[in-house]
Short mmCIF file of C-alpha atoms in Angstrom, two decimals:
data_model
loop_
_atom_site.label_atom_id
_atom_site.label_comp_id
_atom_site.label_asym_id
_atom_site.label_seq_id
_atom_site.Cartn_x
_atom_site.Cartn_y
_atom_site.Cartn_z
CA UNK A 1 -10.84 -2.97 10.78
CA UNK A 2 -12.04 -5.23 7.89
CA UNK A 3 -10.54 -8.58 7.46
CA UNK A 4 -9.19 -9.24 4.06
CA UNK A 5 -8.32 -12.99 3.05
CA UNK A 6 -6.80 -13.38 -0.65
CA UNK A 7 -6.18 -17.01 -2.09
CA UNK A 8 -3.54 -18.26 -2.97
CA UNK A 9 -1.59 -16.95 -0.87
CA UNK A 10 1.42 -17.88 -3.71
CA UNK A 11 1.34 -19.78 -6.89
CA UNK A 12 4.09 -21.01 -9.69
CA UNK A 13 2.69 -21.04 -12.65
CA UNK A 14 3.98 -21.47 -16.06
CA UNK A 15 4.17 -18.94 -19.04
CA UNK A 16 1.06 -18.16 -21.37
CA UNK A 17 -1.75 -19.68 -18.35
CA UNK A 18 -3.82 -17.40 -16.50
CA UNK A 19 -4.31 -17.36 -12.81
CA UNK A 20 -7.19 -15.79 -10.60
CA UNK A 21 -6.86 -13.98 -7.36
CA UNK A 22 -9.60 -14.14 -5.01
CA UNK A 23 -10.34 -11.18 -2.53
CA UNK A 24 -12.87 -11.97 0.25
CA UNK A 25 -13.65 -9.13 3.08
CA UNK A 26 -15.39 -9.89 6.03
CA UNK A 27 -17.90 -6.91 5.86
CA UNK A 28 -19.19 -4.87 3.01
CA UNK A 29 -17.00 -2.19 2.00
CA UNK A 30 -17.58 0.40 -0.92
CA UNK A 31 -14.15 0.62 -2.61
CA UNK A 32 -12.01 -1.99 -3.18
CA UNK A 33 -8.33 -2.05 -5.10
CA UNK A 34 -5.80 -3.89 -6.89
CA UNK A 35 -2.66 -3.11 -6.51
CA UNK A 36 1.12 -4.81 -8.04
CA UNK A 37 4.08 -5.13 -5.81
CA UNK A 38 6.99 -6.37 -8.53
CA UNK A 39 10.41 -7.80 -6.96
CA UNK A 40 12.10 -5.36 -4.30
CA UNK A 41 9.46 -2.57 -5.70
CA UNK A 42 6.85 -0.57 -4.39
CA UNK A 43 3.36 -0.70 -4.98
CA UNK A 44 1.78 0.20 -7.97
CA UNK A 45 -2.20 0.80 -8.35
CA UNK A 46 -3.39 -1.75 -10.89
CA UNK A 47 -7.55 -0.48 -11.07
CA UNK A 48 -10.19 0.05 -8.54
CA UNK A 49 -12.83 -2.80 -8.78
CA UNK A 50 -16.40 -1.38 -9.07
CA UNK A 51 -19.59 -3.25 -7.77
CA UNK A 52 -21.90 -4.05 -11.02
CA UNK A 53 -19.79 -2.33 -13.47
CA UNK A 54 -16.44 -2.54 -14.96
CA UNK A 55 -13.29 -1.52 -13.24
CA UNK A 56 -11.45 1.54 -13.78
CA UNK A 57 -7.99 0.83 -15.02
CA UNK A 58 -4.54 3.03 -14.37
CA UNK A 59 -2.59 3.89 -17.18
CA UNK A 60 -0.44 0.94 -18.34
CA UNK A 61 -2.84 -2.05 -17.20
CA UNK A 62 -5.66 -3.17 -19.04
CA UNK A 63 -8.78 -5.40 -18.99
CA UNK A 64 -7.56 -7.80 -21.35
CA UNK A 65 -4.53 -8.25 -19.48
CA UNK A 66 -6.08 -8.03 -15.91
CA UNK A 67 -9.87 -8.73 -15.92
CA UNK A 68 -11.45 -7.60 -12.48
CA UNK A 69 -14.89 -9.05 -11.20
CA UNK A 70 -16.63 -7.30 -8.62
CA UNK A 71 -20.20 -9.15 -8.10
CA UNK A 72 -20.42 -7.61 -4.69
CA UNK A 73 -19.44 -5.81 -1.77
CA UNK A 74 -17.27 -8.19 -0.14
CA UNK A 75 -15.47 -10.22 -2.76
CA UNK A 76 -13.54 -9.45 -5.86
CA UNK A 77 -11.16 -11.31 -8.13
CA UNK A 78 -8.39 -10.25 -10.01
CA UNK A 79 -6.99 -12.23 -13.14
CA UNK A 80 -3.26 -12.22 -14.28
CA UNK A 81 -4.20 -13.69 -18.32
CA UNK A 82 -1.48 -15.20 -20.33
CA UNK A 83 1.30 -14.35 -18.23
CA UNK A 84 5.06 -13.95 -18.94
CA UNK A 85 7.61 -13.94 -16.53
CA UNK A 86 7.65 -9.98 -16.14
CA UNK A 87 3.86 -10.91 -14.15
CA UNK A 88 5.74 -12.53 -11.38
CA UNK A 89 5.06 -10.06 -8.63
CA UNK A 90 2.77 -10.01 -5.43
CA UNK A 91 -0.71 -8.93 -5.79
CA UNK A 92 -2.50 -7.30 -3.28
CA UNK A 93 -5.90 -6.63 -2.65
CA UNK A 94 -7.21 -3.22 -0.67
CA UNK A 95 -10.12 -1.83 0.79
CA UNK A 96 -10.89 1.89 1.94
CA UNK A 97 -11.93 1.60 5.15
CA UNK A 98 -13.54 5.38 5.86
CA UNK A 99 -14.20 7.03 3.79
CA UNK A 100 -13.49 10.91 5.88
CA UNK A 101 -10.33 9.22 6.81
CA UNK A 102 -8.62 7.69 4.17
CA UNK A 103 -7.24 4.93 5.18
CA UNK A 104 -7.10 1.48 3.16
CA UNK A 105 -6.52 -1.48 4.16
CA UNK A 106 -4.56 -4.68 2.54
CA UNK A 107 -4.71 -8.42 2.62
CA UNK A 108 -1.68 -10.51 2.68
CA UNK A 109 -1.00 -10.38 -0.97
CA UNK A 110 -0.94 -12.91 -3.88
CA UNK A 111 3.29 -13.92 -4.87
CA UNK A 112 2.70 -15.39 -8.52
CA UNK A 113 6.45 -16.33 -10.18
CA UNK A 114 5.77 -16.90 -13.59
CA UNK A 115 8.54 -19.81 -15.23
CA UNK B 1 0.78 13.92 -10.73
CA UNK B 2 1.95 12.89 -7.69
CA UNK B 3 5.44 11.84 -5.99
CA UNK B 4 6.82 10.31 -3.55
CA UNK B 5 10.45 10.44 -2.92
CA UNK B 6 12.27 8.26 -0.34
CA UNK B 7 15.48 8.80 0.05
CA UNK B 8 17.21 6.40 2.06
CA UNK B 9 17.01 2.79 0.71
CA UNK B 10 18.07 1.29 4.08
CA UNK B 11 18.88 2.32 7.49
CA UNK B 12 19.42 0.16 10.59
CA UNK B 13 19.06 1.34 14.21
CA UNK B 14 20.02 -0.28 17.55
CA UNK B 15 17.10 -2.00 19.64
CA UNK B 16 15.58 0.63 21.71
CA UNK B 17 17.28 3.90 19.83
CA UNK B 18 15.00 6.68 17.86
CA UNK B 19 15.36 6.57 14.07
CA UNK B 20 13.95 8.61 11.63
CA UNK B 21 13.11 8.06 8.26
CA UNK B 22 12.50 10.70 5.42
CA UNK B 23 9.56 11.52 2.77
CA UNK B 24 9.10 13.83 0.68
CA UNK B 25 6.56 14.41 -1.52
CA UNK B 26 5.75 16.56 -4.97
CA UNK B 27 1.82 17.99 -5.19
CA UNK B 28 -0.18 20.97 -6.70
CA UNK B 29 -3.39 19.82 -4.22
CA UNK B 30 -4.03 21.61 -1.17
CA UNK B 31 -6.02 19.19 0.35
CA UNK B 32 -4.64 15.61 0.61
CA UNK B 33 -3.55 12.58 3.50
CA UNK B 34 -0.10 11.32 3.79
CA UNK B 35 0.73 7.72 5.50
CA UNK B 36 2.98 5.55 6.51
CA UNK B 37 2.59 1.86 5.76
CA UNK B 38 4.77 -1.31 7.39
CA UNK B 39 5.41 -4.28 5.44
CA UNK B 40 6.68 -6.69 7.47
CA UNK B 41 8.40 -10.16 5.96
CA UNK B 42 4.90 -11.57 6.12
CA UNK B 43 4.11 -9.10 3.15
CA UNK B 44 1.13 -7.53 4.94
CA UNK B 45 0.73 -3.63 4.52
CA UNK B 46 0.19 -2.17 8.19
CA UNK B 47 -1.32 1.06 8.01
CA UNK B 48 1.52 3.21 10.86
CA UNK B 49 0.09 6.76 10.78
CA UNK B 50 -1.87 9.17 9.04
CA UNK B 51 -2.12 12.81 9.03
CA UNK B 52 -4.28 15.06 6.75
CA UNK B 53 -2.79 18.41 5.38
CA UNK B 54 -5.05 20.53 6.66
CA UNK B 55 -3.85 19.85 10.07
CA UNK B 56 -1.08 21.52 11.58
CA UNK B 57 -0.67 19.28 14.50
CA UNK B 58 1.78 16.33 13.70
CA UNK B 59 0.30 12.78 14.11
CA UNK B 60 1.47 10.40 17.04
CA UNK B 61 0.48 6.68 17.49
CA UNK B 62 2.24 5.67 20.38
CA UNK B 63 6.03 5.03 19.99
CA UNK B 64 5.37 6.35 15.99
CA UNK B 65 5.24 10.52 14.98
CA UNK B 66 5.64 12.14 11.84
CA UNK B 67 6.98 15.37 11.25
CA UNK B 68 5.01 17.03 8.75
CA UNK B 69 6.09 19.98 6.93
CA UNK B 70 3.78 21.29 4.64
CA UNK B 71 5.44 24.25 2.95
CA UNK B 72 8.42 21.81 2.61
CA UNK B 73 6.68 18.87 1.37
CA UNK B 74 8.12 16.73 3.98
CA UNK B 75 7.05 13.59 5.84
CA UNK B 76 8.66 11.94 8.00
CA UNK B 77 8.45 9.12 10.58
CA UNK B 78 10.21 9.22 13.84
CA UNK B 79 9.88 5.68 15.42
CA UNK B 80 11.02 5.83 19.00
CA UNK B 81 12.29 2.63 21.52
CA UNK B 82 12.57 0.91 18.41
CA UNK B 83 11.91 -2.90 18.78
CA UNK B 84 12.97 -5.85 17.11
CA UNK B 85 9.16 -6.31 15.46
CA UNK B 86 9.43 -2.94 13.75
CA UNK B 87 11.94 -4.11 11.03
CA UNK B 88 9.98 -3.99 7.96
CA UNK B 89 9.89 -2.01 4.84
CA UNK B 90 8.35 1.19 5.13
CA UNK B 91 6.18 2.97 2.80
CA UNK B 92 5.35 6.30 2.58
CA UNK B 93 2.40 7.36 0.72
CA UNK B 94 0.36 10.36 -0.85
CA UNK B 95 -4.08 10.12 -1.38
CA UNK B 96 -5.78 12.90 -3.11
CA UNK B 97 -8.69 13.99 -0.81
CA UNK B 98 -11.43 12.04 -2.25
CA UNK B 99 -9.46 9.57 -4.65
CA UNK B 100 -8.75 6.85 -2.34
CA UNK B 101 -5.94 6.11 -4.16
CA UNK B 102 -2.75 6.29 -2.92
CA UNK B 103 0.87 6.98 -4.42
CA UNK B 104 3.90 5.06 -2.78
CA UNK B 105 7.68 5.94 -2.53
CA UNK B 106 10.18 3.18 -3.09
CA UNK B 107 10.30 2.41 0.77
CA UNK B 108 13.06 2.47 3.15
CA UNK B 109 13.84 -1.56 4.35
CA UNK B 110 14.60 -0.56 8.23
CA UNK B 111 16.52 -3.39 10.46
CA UNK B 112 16.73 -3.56 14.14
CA UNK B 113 19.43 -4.57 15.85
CA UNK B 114 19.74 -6.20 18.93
#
């Protein structure tokens, strides 16, 4: 399976900066995700990053809010802009691994707390 | 939309005893994957099992089965000879055939004991 490294691996940061999550995978892979994991929560699909073109948001996260780069098949970066304290949540990066089977696959995550 | 319901917050089980723990899930597609995902204190998702709907045979991965009930909507993970490493939260989850995007329940935090 693919190796996924995200960086950092935490952060503190303080209310109203912006932060950027990096999402390196050791092969090429055609679909990559961002997903939110808030305190004691599940996971909650943030977009799907798209090589060469813009990301496709879900409903309730935006661009302006999270601005995705995807400038090729292994890498990706998600950006957590002018955060609050309700942004402190893990942030993890995922890859489909087959496409006929389904399965993705995660890094470690991203834990931003937001003061 | 989708759902996925777990129902059972927390459950603990004694080292090397069976547990079970329950999913069920709320779709109008006929053609889908279900999973099971581990997240261990480290924070890393684990991918446990799969099993696609058209199958009728239920999944195994070694000491891990589901028991998948389709006309029920029902998922669940029996984890047998349970060991100390499987404490973790666990995750079930719902993908739309072809969406490669999946839904989560609210997990179930599972503890060993020895």
């Amino acid at each position: 399976s693919a190796v996924i490294s995200q960086k950092p691996s935490r952060d503190i940061c303080q209310r109203g900066t912006s932060l950027t999550i990096q999402c390196q995978v050791d092969s090429q892979v055609t679909m990559m995700f961002w997903y939110r994991q808030q305190p004691g929560q599940s996971l909650t699909l943030i977009a799907t990053a798209n090589q060469g073109s813009e990301a496709t948001y879900e409903s309730g996260f935006v661009i302006d809010k999270f601005p995705i780069s995807r400038p090729n098949l292994t890498f990706s970066t998600l950006t957590v802009s002018n955060m609050s304290p309700e942004d402190s949540s893990i942030y993890l990066c995922s890859v489909l691994e087959g496409a006929i089977t389904g399965e993705l696959f995660f890094g470690e995550g991203s834990r931003l707390t937001v003061l | 939309a989708q759902t996925v319901t777990q129902s059972q917050p927390e459950m603990s089980v004694q080292e090397a005893e069976t547990v079970t723990l329950s999913c069920t899930y709320d779709t109008s597609e006929s053609n889908y994957y279900l999973f099971w995902y581990k997240q261990p204190p480290s924070r890393q998702m684990i991918l446990v099992i799969r099993q696609e709907a058209y199958k009728q045979q239920n999944a195994t991965e070694n000491r891990f089965s589901v028991n998948f009930q389709k006309a029920a909507k029902s998922f669940s993970l029996k984890i047998s000879d349970s060991q100390l490493g499987d404490t973790a939260m666990y995750f079930c989850a719902f993908m739309r055939a072809g969406s490669y995007q999946l839904t989560f329940g609210k997990g179930t935090k599972l503890s060993v004991i020895p």
